[in-house]
Amino acid sequence: MSSHPINLGLRFLIELAAIVSFGIWGWQKGEGWVRFVLAFGIPILAAILWGTFRVPNDPGKAPIAIPGILRLILELAIFVFAAWALYDSNFVTAAWLFGIIVSLHYISSYNRILWITKQ
């Protein structure tokens, strides 16, 4: 189920939502020029981490290969931080909805979870 086009599309959308939530949080928490650094820097850093530390063949080439369990921890950390960022930015309903959607995605991608933990 994890490679179904609808699930892959959902995964892409929740990744984008996480990046946007980091930007919103950074914008709200910063002042002056720090606001711009946080609003753009945190999402860029998250995207770099997401794209750099990967499990080989998940899918494609891994710039820096890491064990599957570490990749899973990285993914969960990013998604948990995104939900918390929404919550901390007073988007409580959005935070809960995001968390539920991410949970449903991981439940429907159980075969990927099993595969990635063996890598």
mmCIF file of N, CA and C in Angstrom:
data_model
loop_
_atom_site.group_PDB
_atom_site.id
_atom_site.type_symbol
_atom_site.label_atom_id
_atom_site.label_comp_id
_atom_site.label_asym_id
_atom_site.label_seq_id
_atom_site.Cartn_x
_atom_site.Cartn_y
_atom_site.Cartn_z
ATOM 1 N N MET A 1 0.813 -1.201 0.000
ATOM 2 C CA MET A 1 0.000 0.000 0.000
ATOM 3 C C MET A 1 0.856 1.265 0.000
ATOM 4 N N SER A 2 2.079 1.195 0.524
ATOM 5 C CA SER A 2 2.894 2.401 0.634
ATOM 6 C C SER A 2 3.297 2.963 -0.717
ATOM 7 N N SER A 3 3.312 2.145 -1.772
ATOM 8 C CA SER A 3 3.695 2.636 -3.092
ATOM 9 C C SER A 3 2.485 2.983 -3.966
ATOM 10 N N HIS A 4 1.297 2.925 -3.402
ATOM 11 C CA HIS A 4 0.089 3.309 -4.134
ATOM 12 C C HIS A 4 0.167 4.817 -4.425
ATOM 13 N N PRO A 5 -0.190 5.239 -5.630
ATOM 14 C CA PRO A 5 -0.078 6.659 -5.989
ATOM 15 C C PRO A 5 -0.815 7.606 -5.039
ATOM 16 N N ILE A 6 -1.953 7.200 -4.525
ATOM 17 C CA ILE A 6 -2.681 8.063 -3.595
ATOM 18 C C ILE A 6 -1.892 8.226 -2.295
ATOM 19 N N ASN A 7 -1.324 7.150 -1.795
ATOM 20 C CA ASN A 7 -0.533 7.217 -0.563
ATOM 21 C C ASN A 7 0.748 8.030 -0.792
ATOM 22 N N LEU A 8 1.367 7.865 -1.948
ATOM 23 C CA LEU A 8 2.567 8.652 -2.256
ATOM 24 C C LEU A 8 2.222 10.139 -2.358
ATOM 25 N N GLY A 9 1.076 10.436 -2.953
ATOM 26 C CA GLY A 9 0.632 11.827 -3.029
ATOM 27 C C GLY A 9 0.350 12.410 -1.656
ATOM 28 N N LEU A 10 -0.288 11.606 -0.808
ATOM 29 C CA LEU A 10 -0.552 12.042 0.560
ATOM 30 C C LEU A 10 0.760 12.304 1.300
ATOM 31 N N ARG A 11 1.722 11.411 1.130
ATOM 32 C CA ARG A 11 3.017 11.580 1.784
ATOM 33 C C ARG A 11 3.673 12.883 1.342
ATOM 34 N N PHE A 12 3.624 13.167 0.048
ATOM 35 C CA PHE A 12 4.196 14.410 -0.466
ATOM 36 C C PHE A 12 3.500 15.619 0.164
ATOM 37 N N LEU A 13 2.183 15.569 0.264
ATOM 38 C CA LEU A 13 1.433 16.684 0.841
ATOM 39 C C LEU A 13 1.740 16.876 2.329
ATOM 40 N N ILE A 14 1.893 15.789 3.082
ATOM 41 C CA ILE A 14 2.203 15.974 4.505
ATOM 42 C C ILE A 14 3.648 16.452 4.687
ATOM 43 N N GLU A 15 4.541 16.074 3.779
ATOM 44 C CA GLU A 15 5.898 16.616 3.836
ATOM 45 C C GLU A 15 5.879 18.124 3.587
ATOM 46 N N LEU A 16 5.111 18.554 2.585
ATOM 47 C CA LEU A 16 4.985 19.994 2.319
ATOM 48 C C LEU A 16 4.324 20.721 3.490
ATOM 49 N N ALA A 17 3.299 20.118 4.064
ATOM 50 C CA ALA A 17 2.620 20.729 5.209
ATOM 51 C C ALA A 17 3.577 20.888 6.383
ATOM 52 N N ALA A 18 4.456 19.922 6.581
ATOM 53 C CA ALA A 18 5.441 20.023 7.659
ATOM 54 C C ALA A 18 6.371 21.207 7.415
ATOM 55 N N ILE A 19 6.850 21.338 6.184
ATOM 56 C CA ILE A 19 7.747 22.445 5.840
ATOM 57 C C ILE A 19 7.047 23.787 6.058
ATOM 58 N N VAL A 20 5.797 23.873 5.624
ATOM 59 C CA VAL A 20 5.036 25.118 5.800
ATOM 60 C C VAL A 20 4.817 25.413 7.279
ATOM 61 N N SER A 21 4.535 24.390 8.073
ATOM 62 C CA SER A 21 4.312 24.613 9.506
ATOM 63 C C SER A 21 5.577 25.139 10.184
ATOM 64 N N PHE A 22 6.741 24.679 9.734
ATOM 65 C CA PHE A 22 8.000 25.207 10.288
ATOM 66 C C PHE A 22 8.143 26.686 9.953
ATOM 67 N N GLY A 23 7.798 27.051 8.733
ATOM 68 C CA GLY A 23 7.893 28.450 8.327
ATOM 69 C C GLY A 23 6.939 29.342 9.105
ATOM 70 N N ILE A 24 5.715 28.873 9.298
ATOM 71 C CA ILE A 24 4.729 29.640 10.071
ATOM 72 C C ILE A 24 5.221 29.828 11.502
ATOM 73 N N TRP A 25 5.705 28.742 12.089
ATOM 74 C CA TRP A 25 6.188 28.815 13.463
ATOM 75 C C TRP A 25 7.359 29.781 13.584
ATOM 76 N N GLY A 26 8.313 29.667 12.655
ATOM 77 C CA GLY A 26 9.470 30.559 12.672
ATOM 78 C C GLY A 26 9.079 32.012 12.511
ATOM 79 N N TRP A 27 8.113 32.279 11.646
ATOM 80 C CA TRP A 27 7.655 33.641 11.421
ATOM 81 C C TRP A 27 7.009 34.211 12.686
ATOM 82 N N GLN A 28 6.212 33.398 13.372
ATOM 83 C CA GLN A 28 5.544 33.873 14.577
ATOM 84 C C GLN A 28 6.489 34.059 15.750
ATOM 85 N N LYS A 29 7.520 33.242 15.833
ATOM 86 C CA LYS A 29 8.408 33.283 17.001
ATOM 87 C C LYS A 29 9.531 34.306 16.881
ATOM 88 N N GLY A 30 9.856 34.690 15.670
ATOM 89 C CA GLY A 30 10.953 35.629 15.490
ATOM 90 C C GLY A 30 10.474 37.065 15.390
ATOM 91 N N GLU A 31 11.422 37.973 15.551
ATOM 92 C CA GLU A 31 11.154 39.398 15.375
ATOM 93 C C GLU A 31 12.292 39.983 14.557
ATOM 94 N N GLY A 32 11.970 40.999 13.768
ATOM 95 C CA GLY A 32 12.995 41.647 12.954
ATOM 96 C C GLY A 32 13.587 40.683 11.938
ATOM 97 N N TRP A 33 14.894 40.778 11.743
ATOM 98 C CA TRP A 33 15.564 39.924 10.750
ATOM 99 C C TRP A 33 15.599 38.464 11.179
ATOM 100 N N VAL A 34 15.511 38.194 12.505
ATOM 101 C CA VAL A 34 15.497 36.811 12.999
ATOM 102 C C VAL A 34 14.248 36.089 12.490
ATOM 103 N N ARG A 35 13.160 36.839 12.334
ATOM 104 C CA ARG A 35 11.922 36.260 11.815
ATOM 105 C C ARG A 35 12.152 35.608 10.447
ATOM 106 N N PHE A 36 12.898 36.292 9.596
ATOM 107 C CA PHE A 36 13.178 35.755 8.253
ATOM 108 C C PHE A 36 14.111 34.555 8.316
ATOM 109 N N VAL A 37 15.090 34.620 9.207
ATOM 110 C CA VAL A 37 16.017 33.494 9.358
ATOM 111 C C VAL A 37 15.263 32.250 9.813
ATOM 112 N N LEU A 38 14.401 32.395 10.801
ATOM 113 C CA LEU A 38 13.634 31.255 11.305
ATOM 114 C C LEU A 38 12.603 30.772 10.288
ATOM 115 N N ALA A 39 11.888 31.709 9.667
ATOM 116 C CA ALA A 39 10.809 31.334 8.742
ATOM 117 C C ALA A 39 11.330 30.630 7.496
ATOM 118 N N PHE A 40 12.537 30.947 7.084
ATOM 119 C CA PHE A 40 13.096 30.301 5.899
ATOM 120 C C PHE A 40 14.158 29.271 6.251
ATOM 121 N N GLY A 41 14.907 29.525 7.312
ATOM 122 C CA GLY A 41 16.009 28.634 7.679
ATOM 123 C C GLY A 41 15.558 27.281 8.199
ATOM 124 N N ILE A 42 14.566 27.266 9.070
ATOM 125 C CA ILE A 42 14.096 25.996 9.632
ATOM 126 C C ILE A 42 13.508 25.090 8.545
ATOM 127 N N PRO A 43 12.635 25.608 7.667
ATOM 128 C CA PRO A 43 12.133 24.734 6.599
ATOM 129 C C PRO A 43 13.241 24.229 5.666
ATOM 130 N N ILE A 44 14.199 25.095 5.345
ATOM 131 C CA ILE A 44 15.299 24.672 4.476
ATOM 132 C C ILE A 44 16.133 23.600 5.156
ATOM 133 N N LEU A 45 16.427 23.785 6.439
ATOM 134 C CA LEU A 45 17.198 22.783 7.186
ATOM 135 C C LEU A 45 16.455 21.449 7.231
ATOM 136 N N ALA A 46 15.154 21.495 7.480
ATOM 137 C CA ALA A 46 14.360 20.255 7.519
ATOM 138 C C ALA A 46 14.385 19.559 6.160
ATOM 139 N N ALA A 47 14.245 20.328 5.081
ATOM 140 C CA ALA A 47 14.261 19.741 3.739
ATOM 141 C C ALA A 47 15.624 19.128 3.422
ATOM 142 N N ILE A 48 16.688 19.776 3.853
ATOM 143 C CA ILE A 48 18.039 19.239 3.631
ATOM 144 C C ILE A 48 18.211 17.935 4.397
ATOM 145 N N LEU A 49 17.802 17.911 5.655
ATOM 146 C CA LEU A 49 17.910 16.682 6.447
ATOM 147 C C LEU A 49 17.089 15.568 5.811
ATOM 148 N N TRP A 50 15.865 15.893 5.385
ATOM 149 C CA TRP A 50 14.959 14.909 4.792
ATOM 150 C C TRP A 50 15.564 14.295 3.527
ATOM 151 N N GLY A 51 16.168 15.125 2.697
ATOM 152 C CA GLY A 51 16.695 14.647 1.431
ATOM 153 C C GLY A 51 18.084 14.045 1.494
ATOM 154 N N THR A 52 18.834 14.354 2.543
ATOM 155 C CA THR A 52 20.222 13.905 2.627
ATOM 156 C C THR A 52 20.363 12.568 3.332
ATOM 157 N N PHE A 53 19.749 12.437 4.478
ATOM 158 C CA PHE A 53 19.889 11.211 5.270
ATOM 159 C C PHE A 53 18.778 10.245 4.888
ATOM 160 N N ARG A 54 19.150 9.257 4.072
ATOM 161 C CA ARG A 54 18.149 8.359 3.527
ATOM 162 C C ARG A 54 18.623 6.921 3.599
ATOM 163 N N VAL A 55 17.667 6.038 3.477
ATOM 164 C CA VAL A 55 17.954 4.614 3.380
ATOM 165 C C VAL A 55 18.158 4.311 1.894
ATOM 166 N N PRO A 56 19.182 3.551 1.551
ATOM 167 C CA PRO A 56 19.371 3.222 0.136
ATOM 168 C C PRO A 56 18.120 2.565 -0.453
ATOM 169 N N ASN A 57 17.781 2.982 -1.668
ATOM 170 C CA ASN A 57 16.645 2.441 -2.437
ATOM 171 C C ASN A 57 15.278 2.756 -1.840
ATOM 172 N N ASP A 58 15.144 3.895 -1.192
ATOM 173 C CA ASP A 58 13.837 4.252 -0.595
ATOM 174 C C ASP A 58 13.268 5.553 -1.146
ATOM 175 N N PRO A 59 12.815 5.709 -2.257
ATOM 176 C CA PRO A 59 13.343 5.199 -3.510
ATOM 177 C C PRO A 59 14.513 6.067 -3.942
ATOM 178 N N GLY A 60 15.328 5.561 -4.783
ATOM 179 C CA GLY A 60 16.448 6.316 -5.326
ATOM 180 C C GLY A 60 17.717 6.213 -4.513
ATOM 181 N N LYS A 61 18.649 7.092 -4.883
ATOM 182 C CA LYS A 61 19.974 7.090 -4.297
ATOM 183 C C LYS A 61 19.992 7.860 -2.972
ATOM 184 N N ALA A 62 20.751 7.357 -2.021
ATOM 185 C CA ALA A 62 20.870 8.016 -0.722
ATOM 186 C C ALA A 62 22.175 8.802 -0.674
ATOM 187 N N PRO A 63 22.114 10.151 -0.608
ATOM 188 C CA PRO A 63 23.356 10.928 -0.504
ATOM 189 C C PRO A 63 24.192 10.512 0.714
ATOM 190 N N ILE A 64 23.531 10.361 1.851
ATOM 191 C CA ILE A 64 24.186 9.823 3.050
ATOM 192 C C ILE A 64 23.282 8.704 3.555
ATOM 193 N N ALA A 65 23.765 7.480 3.401
ATOM 194 C CA ALA A 65 22.968 6.318 3.788
ATOM 195 C C ALA A 65 22.991 6.145 5.301
ATOM 196 N N ILE A 66 21.823 5.919 5.857
ATOM 197 C CA ILE A 66 21.703 5.675 7.292
ATOM 198 C C ILE A 66 20.847 4.432 7.498
ATOM 199 N N PRO A 67 20.963 3.818 8.672
ATOM 200 C CA PRO A 67 20.098 2.656 8.955
ATOM 201 C C PRO A 67 18.621 3.059 8.938
ATOM 202 N N GLY A 68 17.787 2.110 8.579
ATOM 203 C CA GLY A 68 16.367 2.368 8.458
ATOM 204 C C GLY A 68 15.717 2.902 9.714
ATOM 205 N N ILE A 69 16.114 2.390 10.850
ATOM 206 C CA ILE A 69 15.500 2.843 12.105
ATOM 207 C C ILE A 69 15.815 4.321 12.368
ATOM 208 N N LEU A 70 17.032 4.750 11.990
ATOM 209 C CA LEU A 70 17.378 6.169 12.151
ATOM 210 C C LEU A 70 16.560 7.042 11.206
ATOM 211 N N ARG A 71 16.332 6.542 9.992
ATOM 212 C CA ARG A 71 15.509 7.292 9.039
ATOM 213 C C ARG A 71 14.082 7.417 9.564
ATOM 214 N N LEU A 72 13.569 6.352 10.107
ATOM 215 C CA LEU A 72 12.222 6.378 10.664
ATOM 216 C C LEU A 72 12.136 7.365 11.824
ATOM 217 N N ILE A 73 13.138 7.385 12.669
ATOM 218 C CA ILE A 73 13.184 8.336 13.791
ATOM 219 C C ILE A 73 13.238 9.766 13.259
ATOM 220 N N LEU A 74 14.050 10.007 12.217
ATOM 221 C CA LEU A 74 14.135 11.343 11.620
ATOM 222 C C LEU A 74 12.779 11.779 11.072
ATOM 223 N N GLU A 75 12.122 10.902 10.335
ATOM 224 C CA GLU A 75 10.803 11.224 9.789
ATOM 225 C C GLU A 75 9.811 11.556 10.894
ATOM 226 N N LEU A 76 9.768 10.708 11.897
ATOM 227 C CA LEU A 76 8.823 10.932 12.993
ATOM 228 C C LEU A 76 9.144 12.210 13.751
ATOM 229 N N ALA A 77 10.431 12.498 13.946
ATOM 230 C CA ALA A 77 10.821 13.733 14.630
ATOM 231 C C ALA A 77 10.358 14.960 13.848
ATOM 232 N N ILE A 78 10.527 14.919 12.543
ATOM 233 C CA ILE A 78 10.100 16.056 11.720
ATOM 234 C C ILE A 78 8.579 16.217 11.782
ATOM 235 N N PHE A 79 7.850 15.117 11.671
ATOM 236 C CA PHE A 79 6.393 15.214 11.705
ATOM 237 C C PHE A 79 5.873 15.616 13.086
ATOM 238 N N VAL A 80 6.486 15.121 14.141
ATOM 239 C CA VAL A 80 6.071 15.516 15.497
ATOM 240 C C VAL A 80 6.366 16.997 15.723
ATOM 241 N N PHE A 81 7.541 17.449 15.292
ATOM 242 C CA PHE A 81 7.870 18.873 15.431
ATOM 243 C C PHE A 81 6.895 19.725 14.624
ATOM 244 N N ALA A 82 6.499 19.258 13.453
ATOM 245 C CA ALA A 82 5.549 20.010 12.633
ATOM 246 C C ALA A 82 4.201 20.136 13.340
ATOM 247 N N ALA A 83 3.726 19.041 13.917
ATOM 248 C CA ALA A 83 2.459 19.092 14.655
ATOM 249 C C ALA A 83 2.583 20.020 15.859
ATOM 250 N N TRP A 84 3.706 19.923 16.571
ATOM 251 C CA TRP A 84 3.909 20.802 17.722
ATOM 252 C C TRP A 84 3.994 22.266 17.283
ATOM 253 N N ALA A 85 4.668 22.527 16.148
ATOM 254 C CA ALA A 85 4.792 23.897 15.649
ATOM 255 C C ALA A 85 3.420 24.482 15.338
ATOM 256 N N LEU A 86 2.558 23.679 14.740
ATOM 257 C CA LEU A 86 1.194 24.146 14.485
ATOM 258 C C LEU A 86 0.461 24.424 15.793
ATOM 259 N N TYR A 87 0.598 23.514 16.734
ATOM 260 C CA TYR A 87 -0.048 23.677 18.042
ATOM 261 C C TYR A 87 0.467 24.933 18.745
ATOM 262 N N ASP A 88 1.776 25.112 18.740
ATOM 263 C CA ASP A 88 2.393 26.262 19.404
ATOM 264 C C ASP A 88 2.053 27.576 18.697
ATOM 265 N N SER A 89 1.686 27.494 17.422
ATOM 266 C CA SER A 89 1.295 28.677 16.658
ATOM 267 C C SER A 89 -0.201 28.949 16.757
ATOM 268 N N ASN A 90 -0.858 28.261 17.683
ATOM 269 C CA ASN A 90 -2.292 28.400 17.942
ATOM 270 C C ASN A 90 -3.171 27.884 16.806
ATOM 271 N N PHE A 91 -2.664 26.940 16.040
ATOM 272 C CA PHE A 91 -3.457 26.228 15.050
ATOM 273 C C PHE A 91 -3.726 24.827 15.602
ATOM 274 N N VAL A 92 -4.449 24.793 16.706
ATOM 275 C CA VAL A 92 -4.650 23.555 17.455
ATOM 276 C C VAL A 92 -5.390 22.509 16.628
ATOM 277 N N THR A 93 -6.458 22.909 15.975
ATOM 278 C CA THR A 93 -7.214 21.954 15.161
ATOM 279 C C THR A 93 -6.347 21.421 14.024
ATOM 280 N N ALA A 94 -5.598 22.301 13.382
ATOM 281 C CA ALA A 94 -4.707 21.880 12.298
ATOM 282 C C ALA A 94 -3.638 20.925 12.816
ATOM 283 N N ALA A 95 -3.141 21.178 14.013
ATOM 284 C CA ALA A 95 -2.117 20.305 14.603
ATOM 285 C C ALA A 95 -2.674 18.898 14.821
ATOM 286 N N TRP A 96 -3.879 18.823 15.388
ATOM 287 C CA TRP A 96 -4.500 17.514 15.606
ATOM 288 C C TRP A 96 -4.797 16.815 14.285
ATOM 289 N N LEU A 97 -5.326 17.557 13.328
ATOM 290 C CA LEU A 97 -5.634 16.984 12.022
ATOM 291 C C LEU A 97 -4.364 16.481 11.335
ATOM 292 N N PHE A 98 -3.300 17.267 11.408
ATOM 293 C CA PHE A 98 -2.021 16.862 10.832
ATOM 294 C C PHE A 98 -1.529 15.577 11.488
ATOM 295 N N GLY A 99 -1.580 15.527 12.801
ATOM 296 C CA GLY A 99 -1.137 14.334 13.523
ATOM 297 C C GLY A 99 -1.944 13.099 13.161
ATOM 298 N N ILE A 100 -3.231 13.265 13.018
ATOM 299 C CA ILE A 100 -4.100 12.139 12.644
ATOM 300 C C ILE A 100 -3.788 11.669 11.226
ATOM 301 N N ILE A 101 -3.616 12.611 10.309
ATOM 302 C CA ILE A 101 -3.306 12.240 8.924
ATOM 303 C C ILE A 101 -1.961 11.531 8.833
ATOM 304 N N VAL A 102 -0.961 12.039 9.553
ATOM 305 C CA VAL A 102 0.357 11.387 9.554
ATOM 306 C C VAL A 102 0.239 9.975 10.131
ATOM 307 N N SER A 103 -0.511 9.828 11.208
ATOM 308 C CA SER A 103 -0.695 8.505 11.816
ATOM 309 C C SER A 103 -1.372 7.543 10.841
ATOM 310 N N LEU A 104 -2.421 8.002 10.178
ATOM 311 C CA LEU A 104 -3.115 7.160 9.204
ATOM 312 C C LEU A 104 -2.193 6.790 8.039
ATOM 313 N N HIS A 105 -1.370 7.738 7.639
ATOM 314 C CA HIS A 105 -0.408 7.449 6.565
ATOM 315 C C HIS A 105 0.554 6.335 6.982
ATOM 316 N N TYR A 106 1.097 6.430 8.185
ATOM 317 C CA TYR A 106 2.040 5.406 8.640
ATOM 318 C C TYR A 106 1.342 4.058 8.852
ATOM 319 N N ILE A 107 0.109 4.078 9.299
ATOM 320 C CA ILE A 107 -0.637 2.821 9.451
ATOM 321 C C ILE A 107 -0.848 2.171 8.083
ATOM 322 N N SER A 108 -1.222 2.974 7.097
ATOM 323 C CA SER A 108 -1.449 2.404 5.760
ATOM 324 C C SER A 108 -0.144 2.040 5.057
ATOM 325 N N SER A 109 0.974 2.531 5.568
ATOM 326 C CA SER A 109 2.292 2.227 4.983
ATOM 327 C C SER A 109 3.055 1.221 5.836
ATOM 328 N N TYR A 110 2.334 0.347 6.508
ATOM 329 C CA TYR A 110 2.986 -0.601 7.414
ATOM 330 C C TYR A 110 4.040 -1.443 6.701
ATOM 331 N N ASN A 111 3.813 -1.757 5.417
ATOM 332 C CA ASN A 111 4.807 -2.559 4.696
ATOM 333 C C ASN A 111 6.119 -1.792 4.525
ATOM 334 N N ARG A 112 6.047 -0.479 4.337
ATOM 335 C CA ARG A 112 7.266 0.332 4.265
ATOM 336 C C ARG A 112 7.953 0.372 5.624
ATOM 337 N N ILE A 113 7.187 0.490 6.675
ATOM 338 C CA ILE A 113 7.753 0.515 8.031
ATOM 339 C C ILE A 113 8.496 -0.791 8.305
ATOM 340 N N LEU A 114 7.884 -1.906 7.961
ATOM 341 C CA LEU A 114 8.550 -3.196 8.149
ATOM 342 C C LEU A 114 9.822 -3.292 7.323
ATOM 343 N N TRP A 115 9.751 -2.832 6.074
ATOM 344 C CA TRP A 115 10.919 -2.873 5.188
ATOM 345 C C TRP A 115 12.032 -1.977 5.709
ATOM 346 N N ILE A 116 11.679 -0.746 6.095
ATOM 347 C CA ILE A 116 12.705 0.233 6.481
ATOM 348 C C ILE A 116 13.390 -0.174 7.793
ATOM 349 N N THR A 117 12.685 -0.821 8.697
ATOM 350 C CA THR A 117 13.315 -1.219 9.953
ATOM 351 C C THR A 117 14.314 -2.367 9.761
ATOM 352 N N LYS A 118 14.206 -3.056 8.629
ATOM 353 C CA LYS A 118 15.158 -4.148 8.337
ATOM 354 C C LYS A 118 16.385 -3.659 7.583
ATOM 355 N N GLN A 119 16.395 -2.408 7.179
ATOM 356 C CA GLN A 119 17.515 -1.879 6.402
ATOM 357 C C GLN A 119 18.646 -1.423 7.291
#
